[in-house]
XYZ file of N, CA and C in Angstrom:
678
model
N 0.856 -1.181 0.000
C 0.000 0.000 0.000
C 0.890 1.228 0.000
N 0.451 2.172 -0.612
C 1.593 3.064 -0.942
C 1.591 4.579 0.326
N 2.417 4.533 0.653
C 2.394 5.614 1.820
C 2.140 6.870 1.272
N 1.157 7.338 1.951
C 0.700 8.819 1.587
C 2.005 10.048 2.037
N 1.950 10.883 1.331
C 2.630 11.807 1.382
C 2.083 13.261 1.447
N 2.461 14.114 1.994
C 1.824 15.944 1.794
C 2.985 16.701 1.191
N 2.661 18.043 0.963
C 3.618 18.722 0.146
C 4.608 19.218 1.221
N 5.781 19.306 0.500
C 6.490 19.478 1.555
C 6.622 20.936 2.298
N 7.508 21.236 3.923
C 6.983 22.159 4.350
C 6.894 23.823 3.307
N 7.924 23.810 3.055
C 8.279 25.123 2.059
C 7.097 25.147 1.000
N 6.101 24.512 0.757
C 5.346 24.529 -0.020
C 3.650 24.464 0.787
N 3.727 24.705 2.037
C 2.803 25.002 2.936
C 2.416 26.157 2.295
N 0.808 26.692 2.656
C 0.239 27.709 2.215
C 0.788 28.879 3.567
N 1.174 30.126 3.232
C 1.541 31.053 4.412
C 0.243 31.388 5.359
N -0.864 31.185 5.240
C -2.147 31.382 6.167
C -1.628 29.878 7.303
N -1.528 29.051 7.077
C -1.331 27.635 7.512
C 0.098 27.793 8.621
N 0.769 28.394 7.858
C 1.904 28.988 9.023
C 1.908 30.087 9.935
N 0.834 30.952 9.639
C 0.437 32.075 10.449
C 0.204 31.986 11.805
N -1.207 30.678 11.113
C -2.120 30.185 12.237
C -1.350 29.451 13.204
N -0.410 28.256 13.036
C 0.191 27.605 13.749
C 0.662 28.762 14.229
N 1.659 29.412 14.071
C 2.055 30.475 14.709
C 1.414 30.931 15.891
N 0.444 31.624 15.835
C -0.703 32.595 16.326
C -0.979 31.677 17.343
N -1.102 29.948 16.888
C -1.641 29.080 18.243
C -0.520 29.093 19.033
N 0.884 28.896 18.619
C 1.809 28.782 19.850
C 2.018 30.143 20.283
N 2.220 31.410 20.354
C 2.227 32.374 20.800
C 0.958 32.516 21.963
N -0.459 32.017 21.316
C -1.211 32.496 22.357
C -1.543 31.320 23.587
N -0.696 30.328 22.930
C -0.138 29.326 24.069
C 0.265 29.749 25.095
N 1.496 30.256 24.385
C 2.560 30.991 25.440
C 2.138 31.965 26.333
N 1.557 32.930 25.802
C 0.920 34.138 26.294
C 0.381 33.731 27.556
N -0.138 32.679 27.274
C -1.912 32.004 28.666
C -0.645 31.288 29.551
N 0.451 30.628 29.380
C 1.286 29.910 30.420
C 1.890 31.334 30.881
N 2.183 32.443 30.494
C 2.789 33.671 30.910
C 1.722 34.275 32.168
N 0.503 33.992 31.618
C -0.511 34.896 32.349
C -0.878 34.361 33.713
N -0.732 32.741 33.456
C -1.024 32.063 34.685
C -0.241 31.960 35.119
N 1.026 32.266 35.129
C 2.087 32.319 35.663
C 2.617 33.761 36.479
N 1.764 34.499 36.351
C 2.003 35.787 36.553
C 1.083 36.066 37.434
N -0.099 35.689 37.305
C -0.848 35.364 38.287
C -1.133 34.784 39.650
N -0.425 33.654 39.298
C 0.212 33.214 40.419
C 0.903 33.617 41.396
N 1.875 34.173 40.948
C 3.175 35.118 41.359
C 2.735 36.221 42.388
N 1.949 36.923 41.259
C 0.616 37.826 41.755
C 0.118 37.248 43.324
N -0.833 36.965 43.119
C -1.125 36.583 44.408
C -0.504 35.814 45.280
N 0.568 35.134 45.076
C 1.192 35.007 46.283
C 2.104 35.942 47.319
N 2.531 36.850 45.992
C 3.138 37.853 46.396
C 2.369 38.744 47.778
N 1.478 38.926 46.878
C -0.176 40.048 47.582
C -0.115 39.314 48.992
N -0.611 38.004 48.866
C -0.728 36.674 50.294
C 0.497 37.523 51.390
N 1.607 37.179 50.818
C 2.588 37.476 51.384
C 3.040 38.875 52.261
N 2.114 39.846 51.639
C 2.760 41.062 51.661
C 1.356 41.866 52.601
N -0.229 40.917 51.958
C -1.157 41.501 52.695
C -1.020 41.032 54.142
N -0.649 39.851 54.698
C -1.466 38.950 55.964
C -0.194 39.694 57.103
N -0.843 40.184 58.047
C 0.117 40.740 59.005
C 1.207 39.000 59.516
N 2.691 39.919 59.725
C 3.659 38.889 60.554
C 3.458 38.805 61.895
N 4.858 37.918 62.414
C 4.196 37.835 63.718
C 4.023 38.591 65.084
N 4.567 39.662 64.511
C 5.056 40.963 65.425
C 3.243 41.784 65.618
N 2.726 41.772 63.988
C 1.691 42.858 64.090
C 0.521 41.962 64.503
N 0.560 40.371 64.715
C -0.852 39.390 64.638
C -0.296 39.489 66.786
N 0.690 39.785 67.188
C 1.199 39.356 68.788
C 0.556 40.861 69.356
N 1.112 42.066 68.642
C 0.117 43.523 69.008
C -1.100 43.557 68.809
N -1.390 42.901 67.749
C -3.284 43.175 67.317
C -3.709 42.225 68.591
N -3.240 41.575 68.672
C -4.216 40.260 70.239
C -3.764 40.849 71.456
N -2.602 41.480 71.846
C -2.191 41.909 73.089
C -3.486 43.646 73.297
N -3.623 44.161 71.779
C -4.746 45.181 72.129
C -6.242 44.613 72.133
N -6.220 43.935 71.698
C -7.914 43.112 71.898
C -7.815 42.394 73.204
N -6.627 41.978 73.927
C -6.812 41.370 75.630
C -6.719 42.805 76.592
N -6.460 44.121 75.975
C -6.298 45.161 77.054
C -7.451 46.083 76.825
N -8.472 45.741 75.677
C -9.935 46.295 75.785
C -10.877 45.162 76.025
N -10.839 44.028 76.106
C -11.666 43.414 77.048
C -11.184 43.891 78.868
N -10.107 43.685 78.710
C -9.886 44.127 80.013
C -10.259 44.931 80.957
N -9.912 46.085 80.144
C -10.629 47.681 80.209
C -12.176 47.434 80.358
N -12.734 47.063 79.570
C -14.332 46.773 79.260
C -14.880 46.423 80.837
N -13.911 45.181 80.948
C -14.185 44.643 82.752
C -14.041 45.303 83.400
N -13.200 46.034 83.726
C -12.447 47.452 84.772
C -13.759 48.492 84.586
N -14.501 48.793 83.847
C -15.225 49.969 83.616
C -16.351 49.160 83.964
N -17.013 47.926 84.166
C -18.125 47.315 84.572
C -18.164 47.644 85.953
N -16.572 47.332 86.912
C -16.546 47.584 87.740
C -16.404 48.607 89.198
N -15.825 49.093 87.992
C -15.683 50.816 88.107
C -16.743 51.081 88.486
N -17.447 51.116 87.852
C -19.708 51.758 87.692
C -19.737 51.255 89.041
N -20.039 50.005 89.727
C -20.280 49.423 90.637
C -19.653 49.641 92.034
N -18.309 49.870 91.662
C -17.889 50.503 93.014
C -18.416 52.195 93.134
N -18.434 52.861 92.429
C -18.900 54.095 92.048
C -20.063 54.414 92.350
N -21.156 53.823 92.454
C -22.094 53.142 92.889
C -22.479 53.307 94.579
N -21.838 52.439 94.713
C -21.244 51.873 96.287
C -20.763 53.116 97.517
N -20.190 53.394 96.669
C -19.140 54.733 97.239
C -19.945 56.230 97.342
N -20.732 56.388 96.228
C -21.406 57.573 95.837
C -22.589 57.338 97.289
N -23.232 56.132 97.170
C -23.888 55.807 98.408
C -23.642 56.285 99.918
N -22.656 56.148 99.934
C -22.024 56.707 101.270
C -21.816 57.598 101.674
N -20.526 58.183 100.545
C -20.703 59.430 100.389
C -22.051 60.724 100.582
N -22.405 60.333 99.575
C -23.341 61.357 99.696
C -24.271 61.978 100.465
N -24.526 61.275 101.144
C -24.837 61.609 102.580
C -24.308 62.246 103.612
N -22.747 61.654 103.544
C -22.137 62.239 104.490
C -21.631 64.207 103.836
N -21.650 64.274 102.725
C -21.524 65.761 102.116
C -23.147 66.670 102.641
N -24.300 65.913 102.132
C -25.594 66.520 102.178
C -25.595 66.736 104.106
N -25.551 65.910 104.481
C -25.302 66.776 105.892
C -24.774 67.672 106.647
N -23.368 67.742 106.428
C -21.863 68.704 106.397
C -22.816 69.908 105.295
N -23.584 69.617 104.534
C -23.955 71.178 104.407
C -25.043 71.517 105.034
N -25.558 70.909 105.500
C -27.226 71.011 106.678
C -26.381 71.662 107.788
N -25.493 70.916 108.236
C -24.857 71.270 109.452
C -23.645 72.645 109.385
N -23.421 73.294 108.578
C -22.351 74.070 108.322
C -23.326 75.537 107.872
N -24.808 75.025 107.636
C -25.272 76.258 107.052
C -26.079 76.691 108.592
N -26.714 75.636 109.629
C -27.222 76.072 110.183
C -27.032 77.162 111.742
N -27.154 78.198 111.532
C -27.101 79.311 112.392
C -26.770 78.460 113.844
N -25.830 78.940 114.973
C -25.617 78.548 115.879
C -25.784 77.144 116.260
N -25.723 76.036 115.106
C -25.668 74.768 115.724
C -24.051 74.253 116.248
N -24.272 73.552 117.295
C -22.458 73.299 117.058
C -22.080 71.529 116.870
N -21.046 71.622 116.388
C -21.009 70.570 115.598
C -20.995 69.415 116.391
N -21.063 68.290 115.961
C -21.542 67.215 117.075
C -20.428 66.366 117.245
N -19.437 65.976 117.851
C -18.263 65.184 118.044
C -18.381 63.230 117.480
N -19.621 62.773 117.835
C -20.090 61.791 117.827
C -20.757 61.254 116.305
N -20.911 62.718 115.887
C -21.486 62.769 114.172
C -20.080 62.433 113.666
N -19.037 63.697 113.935
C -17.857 63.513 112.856
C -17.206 62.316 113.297
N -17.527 61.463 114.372
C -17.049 60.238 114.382
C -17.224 59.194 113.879
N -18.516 58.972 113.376
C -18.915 58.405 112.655
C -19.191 58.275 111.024
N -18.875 59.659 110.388
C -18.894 60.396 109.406
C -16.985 59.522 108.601
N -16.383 59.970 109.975
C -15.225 59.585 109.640
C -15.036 58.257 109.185
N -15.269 57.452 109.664
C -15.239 55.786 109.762
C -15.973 55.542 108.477
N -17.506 56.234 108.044
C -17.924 56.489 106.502
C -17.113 56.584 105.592
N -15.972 57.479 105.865
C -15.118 57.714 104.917
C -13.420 56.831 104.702
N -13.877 56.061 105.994
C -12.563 55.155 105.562
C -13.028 54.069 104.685
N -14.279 53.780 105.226
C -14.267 52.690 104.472
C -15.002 52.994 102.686
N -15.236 54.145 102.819
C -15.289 54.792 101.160
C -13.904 54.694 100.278
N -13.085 54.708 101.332
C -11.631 54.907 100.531
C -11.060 53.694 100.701
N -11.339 52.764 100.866
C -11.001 51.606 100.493
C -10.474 50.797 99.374
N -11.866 51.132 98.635
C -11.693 50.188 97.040
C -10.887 50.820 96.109
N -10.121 51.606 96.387
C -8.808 52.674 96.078
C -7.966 52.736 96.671
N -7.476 51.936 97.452
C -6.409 51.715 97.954
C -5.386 51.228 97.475
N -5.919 49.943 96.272
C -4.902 49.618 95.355
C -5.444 49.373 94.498
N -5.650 50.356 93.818
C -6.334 50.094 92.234
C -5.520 49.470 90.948
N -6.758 49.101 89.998
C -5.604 48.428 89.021
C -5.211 48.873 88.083
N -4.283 48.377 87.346
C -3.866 49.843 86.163
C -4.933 49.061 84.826
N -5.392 50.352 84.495
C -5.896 50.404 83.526
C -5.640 51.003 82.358
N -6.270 51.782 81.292
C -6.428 52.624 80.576
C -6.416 53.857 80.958
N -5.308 54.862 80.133
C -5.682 56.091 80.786
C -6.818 56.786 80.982
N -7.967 56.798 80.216
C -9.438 57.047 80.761
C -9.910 56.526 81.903
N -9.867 55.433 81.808
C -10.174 54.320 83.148
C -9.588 55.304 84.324
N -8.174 55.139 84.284
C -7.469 55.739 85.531
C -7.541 56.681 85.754
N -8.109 57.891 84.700
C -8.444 59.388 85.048
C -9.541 59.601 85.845
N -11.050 58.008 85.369
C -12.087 58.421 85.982
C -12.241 57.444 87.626
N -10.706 56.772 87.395
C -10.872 56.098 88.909
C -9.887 56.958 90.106
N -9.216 57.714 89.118
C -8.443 58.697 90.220
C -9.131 59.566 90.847
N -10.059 59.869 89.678
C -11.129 61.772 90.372
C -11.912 60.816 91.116
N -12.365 59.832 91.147
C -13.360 59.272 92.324
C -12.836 59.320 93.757
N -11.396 58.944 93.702
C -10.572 58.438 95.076
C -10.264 59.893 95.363
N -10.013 60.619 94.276
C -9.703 62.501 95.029
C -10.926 62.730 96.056
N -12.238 62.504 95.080
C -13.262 63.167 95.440
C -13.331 62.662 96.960
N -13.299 61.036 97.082
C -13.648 60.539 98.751
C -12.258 60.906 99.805
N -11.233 61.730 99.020
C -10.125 62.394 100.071
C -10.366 63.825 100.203
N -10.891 64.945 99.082
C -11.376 65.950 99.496
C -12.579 65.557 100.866
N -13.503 64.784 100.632
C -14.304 64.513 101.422
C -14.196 64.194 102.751
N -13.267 63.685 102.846
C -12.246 63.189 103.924
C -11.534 64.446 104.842
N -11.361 64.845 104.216
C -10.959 65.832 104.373
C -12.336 67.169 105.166
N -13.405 67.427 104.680
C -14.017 68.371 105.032
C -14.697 67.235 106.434
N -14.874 66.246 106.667
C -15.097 65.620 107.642
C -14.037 65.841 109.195
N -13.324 66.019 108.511
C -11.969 65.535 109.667
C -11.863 67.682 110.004
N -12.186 68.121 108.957
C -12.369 69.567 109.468
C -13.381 69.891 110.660
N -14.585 69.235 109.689
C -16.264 69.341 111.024
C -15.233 68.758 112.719
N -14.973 67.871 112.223
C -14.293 67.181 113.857
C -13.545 68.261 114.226
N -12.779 68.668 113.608
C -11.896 69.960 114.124
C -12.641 70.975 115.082
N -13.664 71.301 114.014
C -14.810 71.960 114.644
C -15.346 72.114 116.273
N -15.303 70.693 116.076
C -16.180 70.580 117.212
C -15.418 70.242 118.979
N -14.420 70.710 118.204
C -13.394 70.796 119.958
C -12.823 71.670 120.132
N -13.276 72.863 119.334
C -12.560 74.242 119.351
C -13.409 75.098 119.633
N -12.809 76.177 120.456
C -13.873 76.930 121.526
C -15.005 77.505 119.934
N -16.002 78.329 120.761
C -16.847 78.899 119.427
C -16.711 80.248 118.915
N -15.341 80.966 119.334
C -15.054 81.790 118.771
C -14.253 81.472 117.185
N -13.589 80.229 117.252
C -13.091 79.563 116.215
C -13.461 78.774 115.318
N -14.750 78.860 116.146
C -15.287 77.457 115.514
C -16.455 77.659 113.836
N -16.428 79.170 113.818
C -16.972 79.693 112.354
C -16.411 79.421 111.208
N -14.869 79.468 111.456
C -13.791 79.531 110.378
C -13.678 78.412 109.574
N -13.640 77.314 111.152
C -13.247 76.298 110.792
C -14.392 75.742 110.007
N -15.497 75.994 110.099
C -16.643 75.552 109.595
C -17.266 75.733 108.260
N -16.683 77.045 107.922
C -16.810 77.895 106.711
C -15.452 76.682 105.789
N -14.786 76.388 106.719
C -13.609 75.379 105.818
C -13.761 74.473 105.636
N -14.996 73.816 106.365
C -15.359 72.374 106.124
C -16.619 72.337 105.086
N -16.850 73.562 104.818
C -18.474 73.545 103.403
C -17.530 73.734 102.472
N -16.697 74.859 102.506
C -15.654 74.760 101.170
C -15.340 73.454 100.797
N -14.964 72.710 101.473
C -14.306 71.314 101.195
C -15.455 70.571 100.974
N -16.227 70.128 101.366
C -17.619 69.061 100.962
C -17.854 70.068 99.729
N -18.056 71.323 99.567
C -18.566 71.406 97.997
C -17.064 71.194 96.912
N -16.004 71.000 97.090
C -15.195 70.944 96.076
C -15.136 69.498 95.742
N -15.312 68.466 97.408
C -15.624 67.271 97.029
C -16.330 66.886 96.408
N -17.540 67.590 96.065
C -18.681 67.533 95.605
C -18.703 67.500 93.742
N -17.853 68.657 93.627
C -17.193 69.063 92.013
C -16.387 68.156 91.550
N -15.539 67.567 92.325
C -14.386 66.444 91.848
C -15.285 65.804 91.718
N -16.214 64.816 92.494
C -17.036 63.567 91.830
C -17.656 63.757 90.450
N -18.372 65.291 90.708
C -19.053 65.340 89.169
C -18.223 64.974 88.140
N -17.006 65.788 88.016
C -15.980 65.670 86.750
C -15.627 64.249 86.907
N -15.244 63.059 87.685
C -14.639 62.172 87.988
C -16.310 61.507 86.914
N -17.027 61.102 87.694
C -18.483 61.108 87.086
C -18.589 60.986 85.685
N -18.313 62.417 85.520
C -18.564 62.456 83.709
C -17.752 61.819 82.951
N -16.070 61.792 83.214
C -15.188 60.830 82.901
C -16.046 59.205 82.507
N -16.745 58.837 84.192
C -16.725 57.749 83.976
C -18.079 57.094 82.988
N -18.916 58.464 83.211
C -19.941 58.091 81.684
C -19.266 58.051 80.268
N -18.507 58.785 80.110
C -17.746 59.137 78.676
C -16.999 57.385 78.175
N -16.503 56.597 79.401
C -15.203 55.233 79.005
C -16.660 54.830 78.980
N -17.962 54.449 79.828
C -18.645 53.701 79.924
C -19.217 53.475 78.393
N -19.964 54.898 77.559
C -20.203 54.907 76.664
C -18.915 54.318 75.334
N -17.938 54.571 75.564
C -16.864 54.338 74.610
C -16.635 53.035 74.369
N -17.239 51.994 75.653
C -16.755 50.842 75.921
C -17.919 49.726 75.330
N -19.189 50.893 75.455
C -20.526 49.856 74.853
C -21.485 49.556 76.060
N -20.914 50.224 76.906
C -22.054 50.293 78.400
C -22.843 50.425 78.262
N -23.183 52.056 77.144
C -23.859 52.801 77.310
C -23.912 53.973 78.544
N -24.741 55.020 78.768
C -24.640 55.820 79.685
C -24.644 55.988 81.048
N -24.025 55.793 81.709
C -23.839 55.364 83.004
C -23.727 56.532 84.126
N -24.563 57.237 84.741
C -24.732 58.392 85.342
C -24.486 58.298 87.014
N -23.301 57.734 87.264
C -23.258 57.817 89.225
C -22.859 59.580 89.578
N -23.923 59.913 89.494
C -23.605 61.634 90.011
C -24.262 61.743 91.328
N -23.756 62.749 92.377
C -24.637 62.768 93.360
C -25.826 63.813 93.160
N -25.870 64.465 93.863
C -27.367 65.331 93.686
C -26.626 66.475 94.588
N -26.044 67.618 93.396
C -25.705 68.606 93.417
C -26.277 69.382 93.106
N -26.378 70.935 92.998
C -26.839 72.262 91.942
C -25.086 72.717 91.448
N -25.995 72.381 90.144
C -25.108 73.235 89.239
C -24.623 74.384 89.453
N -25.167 75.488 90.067
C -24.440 77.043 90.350
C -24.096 76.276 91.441
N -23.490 75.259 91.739
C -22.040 75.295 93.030
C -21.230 74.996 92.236
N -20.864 74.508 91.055
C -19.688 74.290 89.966
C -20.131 73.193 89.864
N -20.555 72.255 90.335
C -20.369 70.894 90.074
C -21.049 70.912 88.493
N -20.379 70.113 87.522
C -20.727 69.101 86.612
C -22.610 68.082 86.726
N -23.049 67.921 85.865
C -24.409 67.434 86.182
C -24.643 66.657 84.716
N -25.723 65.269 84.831
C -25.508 64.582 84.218
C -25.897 64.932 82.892
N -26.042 64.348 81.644
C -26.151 64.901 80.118
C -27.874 64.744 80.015
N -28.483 64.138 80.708
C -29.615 64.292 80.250
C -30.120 62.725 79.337
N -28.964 61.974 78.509
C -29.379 60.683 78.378
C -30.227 59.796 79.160
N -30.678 58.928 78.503
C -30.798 57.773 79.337
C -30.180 56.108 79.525
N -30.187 56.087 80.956
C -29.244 55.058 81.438
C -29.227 54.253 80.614
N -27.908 53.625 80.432
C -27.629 52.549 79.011
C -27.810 52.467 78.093
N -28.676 53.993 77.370
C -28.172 53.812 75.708
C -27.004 54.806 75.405
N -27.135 54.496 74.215
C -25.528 55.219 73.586
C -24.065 54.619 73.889
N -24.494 53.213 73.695
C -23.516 52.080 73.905
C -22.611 51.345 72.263
């Protein structure tokens, strides 16, 4: 049987060589592209996904705002606690400091006092937090040492003859109202982390008037704006 034969190459039609052509080029082209592609995104992989420096900071700041988050739950609660006590012992010290010829009672500021130790307690060793945190847990612990303070004055008060005993008295309302101003600001601090944190609005203010300086709450309501 006689073996078939074709014309030989040089006698190929030039369309016929084009095309072959045109197919291996756009061969090539597509192994170039996927190849480049590749490259491509691994590169990107490589260059987008944080190392291990920025994946050890991104988790060390997501464990120090849960943290925080907890600290400001608790914060509210001692704040709470404290404002309780407090406040009473200020609203009296001004009953007693405004009223005409009363004299001060030895047995009150004794007991007033002991109020205030154990107000200053849960600040005795506080924990470190966030500087917000610690701004609005410092003005709290000022506020129950100003306070401390206009208490331990009334006592002063009240063992000093009564020619002296105006001055000293006029020094112990000064002090319960500045104590009074530190909580507010301490206060508003601690609505501001509460809200920042997802609390929402958290209002431990005592029950001041505004024309004494004190700070007063925004007018929200408790727990939204979280």
């Amino acid at each position: 049987m006689a073996r078939r034969t074709g014309r030989p190459s040089y006698q190929l039609d030039k369309a016929d060589v084009r095309r072959q052509r045109t197919v291996r080029f756009a061969a090539v082209a597509g192994v170039i592209a996927l190849v480049t592609a590749l490259l491509g995104g691994l590169i990107g992989y490589q260059v987008g996904r944080p190392d291990a420096t920025e994946a050890t900071i991104a988790s060390i700041k997501q464990d120090e705002a849960k943290r925080d988050a907890q600290q400001i739950v608790e914060l509210i609660e001692t704040a709470r606690r404290v404002r309780d006590q407090v406040a009473p012992v200020l609203t009296a010290i001004k009953t007693e400091t405004t009223a005409a010829g009363r004299a001060p009672d030895p047995a009150k500021a004794r007991q007033w006092q002991e109020v205030m130790r154990q107000a200053a307690e849960p600040f005795a060793d506080p924990p470190s937090g966030t500087t917000a945190t610690n701004v609005a847990r410092g003005g709290l612990r000022g506020a129950v040492q100003q306070a401390s303070l206009a208490v331990d004055a009334y006592a002063l008060a009240a063992g000093v003859p009564a020619a002296q005993r105006a001055a000293l008295l006029d020094v112990t309302a000064r002090q319960a109202a500045e104590a009074a101003t530190i909580w507010s600001v301490a206060a508003t601090q601690l609505d501001q982390i509460s809200v920042d944190s997802g609390q929402g609005h958290q209002h431990v203010f005592l029950d001041t008037d505004s024309h004494e300086g004190a700070l007063t709450p925004d007018g929200a309501a408790e727990g939204t704006g979280g």
